[in-house]
mmCIF file of C-alpha atoms in Angstrom:
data_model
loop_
_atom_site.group_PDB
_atom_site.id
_atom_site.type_symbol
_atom_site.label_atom_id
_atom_site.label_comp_id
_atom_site.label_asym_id
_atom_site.label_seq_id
_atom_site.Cartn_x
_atom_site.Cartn_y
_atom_site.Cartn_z
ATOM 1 C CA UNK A 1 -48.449 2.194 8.007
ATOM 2 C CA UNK A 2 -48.939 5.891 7.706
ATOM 3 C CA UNK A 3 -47.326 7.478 4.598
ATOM 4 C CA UNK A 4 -43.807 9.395 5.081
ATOM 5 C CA UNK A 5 -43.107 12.497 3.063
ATOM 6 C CA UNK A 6 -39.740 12.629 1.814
ATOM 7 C CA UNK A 7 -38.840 16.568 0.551
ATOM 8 C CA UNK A 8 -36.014 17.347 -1.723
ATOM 9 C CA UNK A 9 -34.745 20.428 -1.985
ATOM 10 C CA UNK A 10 -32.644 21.836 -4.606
ATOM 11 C CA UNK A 11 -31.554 24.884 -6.744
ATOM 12 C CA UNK A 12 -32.531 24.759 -10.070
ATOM 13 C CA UNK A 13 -35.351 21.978 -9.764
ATOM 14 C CA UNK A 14 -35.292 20.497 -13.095
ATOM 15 C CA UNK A 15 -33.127 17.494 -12.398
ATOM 16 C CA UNK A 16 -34.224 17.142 -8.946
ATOM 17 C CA UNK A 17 -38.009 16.474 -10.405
ATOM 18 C CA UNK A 18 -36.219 13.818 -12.599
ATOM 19 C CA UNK A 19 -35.084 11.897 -9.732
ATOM 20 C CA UNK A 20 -38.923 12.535 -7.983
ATOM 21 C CA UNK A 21 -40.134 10.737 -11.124
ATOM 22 C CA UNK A 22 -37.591 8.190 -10.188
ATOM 23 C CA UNK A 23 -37.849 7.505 -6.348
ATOM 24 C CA UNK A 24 -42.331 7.556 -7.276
ATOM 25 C CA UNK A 25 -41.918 4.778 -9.611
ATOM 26 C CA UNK A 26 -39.919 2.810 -7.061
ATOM 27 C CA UNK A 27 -41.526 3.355 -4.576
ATOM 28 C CA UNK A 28 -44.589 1.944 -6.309
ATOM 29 C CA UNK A 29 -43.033 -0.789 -7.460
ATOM 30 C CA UNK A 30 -41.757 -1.839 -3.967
ATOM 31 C CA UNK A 31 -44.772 -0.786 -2.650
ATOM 32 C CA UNK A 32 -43.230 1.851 -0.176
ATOM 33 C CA UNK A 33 -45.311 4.273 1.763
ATOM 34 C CA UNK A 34 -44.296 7.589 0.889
ATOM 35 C CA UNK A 35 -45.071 10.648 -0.680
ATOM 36 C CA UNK A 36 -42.383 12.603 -2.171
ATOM 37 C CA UNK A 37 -42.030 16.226 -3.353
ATOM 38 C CA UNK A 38 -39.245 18.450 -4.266
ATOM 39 C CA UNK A 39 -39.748 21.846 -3.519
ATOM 40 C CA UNK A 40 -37.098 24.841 -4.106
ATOM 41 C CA UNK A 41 -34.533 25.591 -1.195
ATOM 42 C CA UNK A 42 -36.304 28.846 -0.069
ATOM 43 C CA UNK A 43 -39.031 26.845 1.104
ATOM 44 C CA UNK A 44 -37.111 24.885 3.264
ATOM 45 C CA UNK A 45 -38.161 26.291 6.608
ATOM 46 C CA UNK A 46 -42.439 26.620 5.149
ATOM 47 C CA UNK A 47 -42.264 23.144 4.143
ATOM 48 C CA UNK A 48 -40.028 20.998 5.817
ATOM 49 C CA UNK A 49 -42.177 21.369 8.691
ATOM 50 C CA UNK A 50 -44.327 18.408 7.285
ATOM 51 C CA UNK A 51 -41.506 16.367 6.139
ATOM 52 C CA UNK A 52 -40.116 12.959 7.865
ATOM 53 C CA UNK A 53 -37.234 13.440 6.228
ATOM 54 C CA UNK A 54 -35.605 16.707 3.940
ATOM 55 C CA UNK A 55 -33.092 15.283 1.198
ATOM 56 C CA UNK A 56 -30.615 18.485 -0.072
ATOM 57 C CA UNK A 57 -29.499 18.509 -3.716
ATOM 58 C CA UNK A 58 -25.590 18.105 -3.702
ATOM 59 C CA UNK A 59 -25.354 21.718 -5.431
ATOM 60 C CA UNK A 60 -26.763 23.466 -2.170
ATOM 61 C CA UNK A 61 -24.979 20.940 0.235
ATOM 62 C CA UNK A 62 -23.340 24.145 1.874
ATOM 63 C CA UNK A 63 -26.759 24.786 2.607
ATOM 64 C CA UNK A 64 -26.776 21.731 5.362
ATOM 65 C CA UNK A 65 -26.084 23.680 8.283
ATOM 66 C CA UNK A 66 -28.680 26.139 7.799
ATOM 67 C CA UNK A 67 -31.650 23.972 7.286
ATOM 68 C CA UNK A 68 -30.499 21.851 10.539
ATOM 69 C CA UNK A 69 -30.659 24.835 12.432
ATOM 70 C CA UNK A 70 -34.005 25.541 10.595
ATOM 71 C CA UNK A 71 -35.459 22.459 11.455
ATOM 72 C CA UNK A 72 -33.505 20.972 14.264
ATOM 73 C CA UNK A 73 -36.051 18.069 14.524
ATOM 74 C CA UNK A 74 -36.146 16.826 11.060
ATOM 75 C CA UNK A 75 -33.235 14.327 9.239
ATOM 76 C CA UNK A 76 -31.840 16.832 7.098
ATOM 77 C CA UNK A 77 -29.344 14.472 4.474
ATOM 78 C CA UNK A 78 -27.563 15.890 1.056
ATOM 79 C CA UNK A 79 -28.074 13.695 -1.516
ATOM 80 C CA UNK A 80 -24.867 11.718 -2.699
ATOM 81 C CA UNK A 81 -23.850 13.130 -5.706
ATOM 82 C CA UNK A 82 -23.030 9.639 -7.857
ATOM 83 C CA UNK A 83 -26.367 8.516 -7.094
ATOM 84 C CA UNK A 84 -28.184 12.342 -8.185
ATOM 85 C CA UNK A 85 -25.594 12.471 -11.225
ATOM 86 C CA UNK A 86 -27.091 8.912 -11.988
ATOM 87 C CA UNK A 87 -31.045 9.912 -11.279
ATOM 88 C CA UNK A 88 -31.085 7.032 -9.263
ATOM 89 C CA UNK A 89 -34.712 6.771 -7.743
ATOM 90 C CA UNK A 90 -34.545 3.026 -6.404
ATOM 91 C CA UNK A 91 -30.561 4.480 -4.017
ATOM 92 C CA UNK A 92 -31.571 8.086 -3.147
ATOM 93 C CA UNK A 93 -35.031 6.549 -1.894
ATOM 94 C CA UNK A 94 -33.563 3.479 0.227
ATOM 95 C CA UNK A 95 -31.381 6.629 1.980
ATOM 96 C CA UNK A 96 -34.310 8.509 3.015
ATOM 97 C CA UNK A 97 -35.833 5.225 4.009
ATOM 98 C CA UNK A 98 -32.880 4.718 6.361
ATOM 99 C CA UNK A 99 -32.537 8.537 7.448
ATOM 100 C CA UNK A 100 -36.327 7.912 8.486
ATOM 101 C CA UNK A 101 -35.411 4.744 10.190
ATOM 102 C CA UNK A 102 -32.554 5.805 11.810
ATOM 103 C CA UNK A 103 -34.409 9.221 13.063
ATOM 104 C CA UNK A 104 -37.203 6.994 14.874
ATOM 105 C CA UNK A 105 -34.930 4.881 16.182
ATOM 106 C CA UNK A 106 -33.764 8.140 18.186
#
């Protein structure tokens, strides 16, 4: 199985590169195909092009419609905000698995 990219986007960057560090080490441990970045939200519409799925910090949530209408194609999710207060790699990751999922199934 080809490797999915999995972007986050966020404001400020430093705790959304915490929960990168996270989701990495679960996915290696559960041996999931992915490759994730986190990227700041002006580069939303540059790189979300190559994403299979583009997760939204839960501080630039109002940002949601936007980035739909920027990449109307895409699964564009905010991130739940008990699971990014947490920096919980092994939840935020089984989402964008199942955004993923649920966008092929489409």
């Amino acid at each position: 199985m080809e490797k999915k990219h999995i972007y986050l986007f966020c404001s400020a960057g430093m705790s959304t590169s915490l929960l990168v560090t996270k989701m990495r080490a679960q996915a290696e441990k559960y041996e999931v195909p992915v490759v994730i970045e986190a990227f700041p939200e002006t580069l939303a519409g540059e790189k979300g092009e190559q994403a299979d799925v583009i997760l939204l910090g839960p501080q630039i949530a109002y940002m949601l419609p936007e980035i739909q209408r920027l990449l109307p194609n895409k699964p564009v999710e905010v991130i739940d905000s008990t699971l990014y207060g947490k920096i919980d790699g092994l939840g935020v990751l089984k989402a964008a698995v199942a955004a993923i999922k649920k966008a092929a199934a489409q």
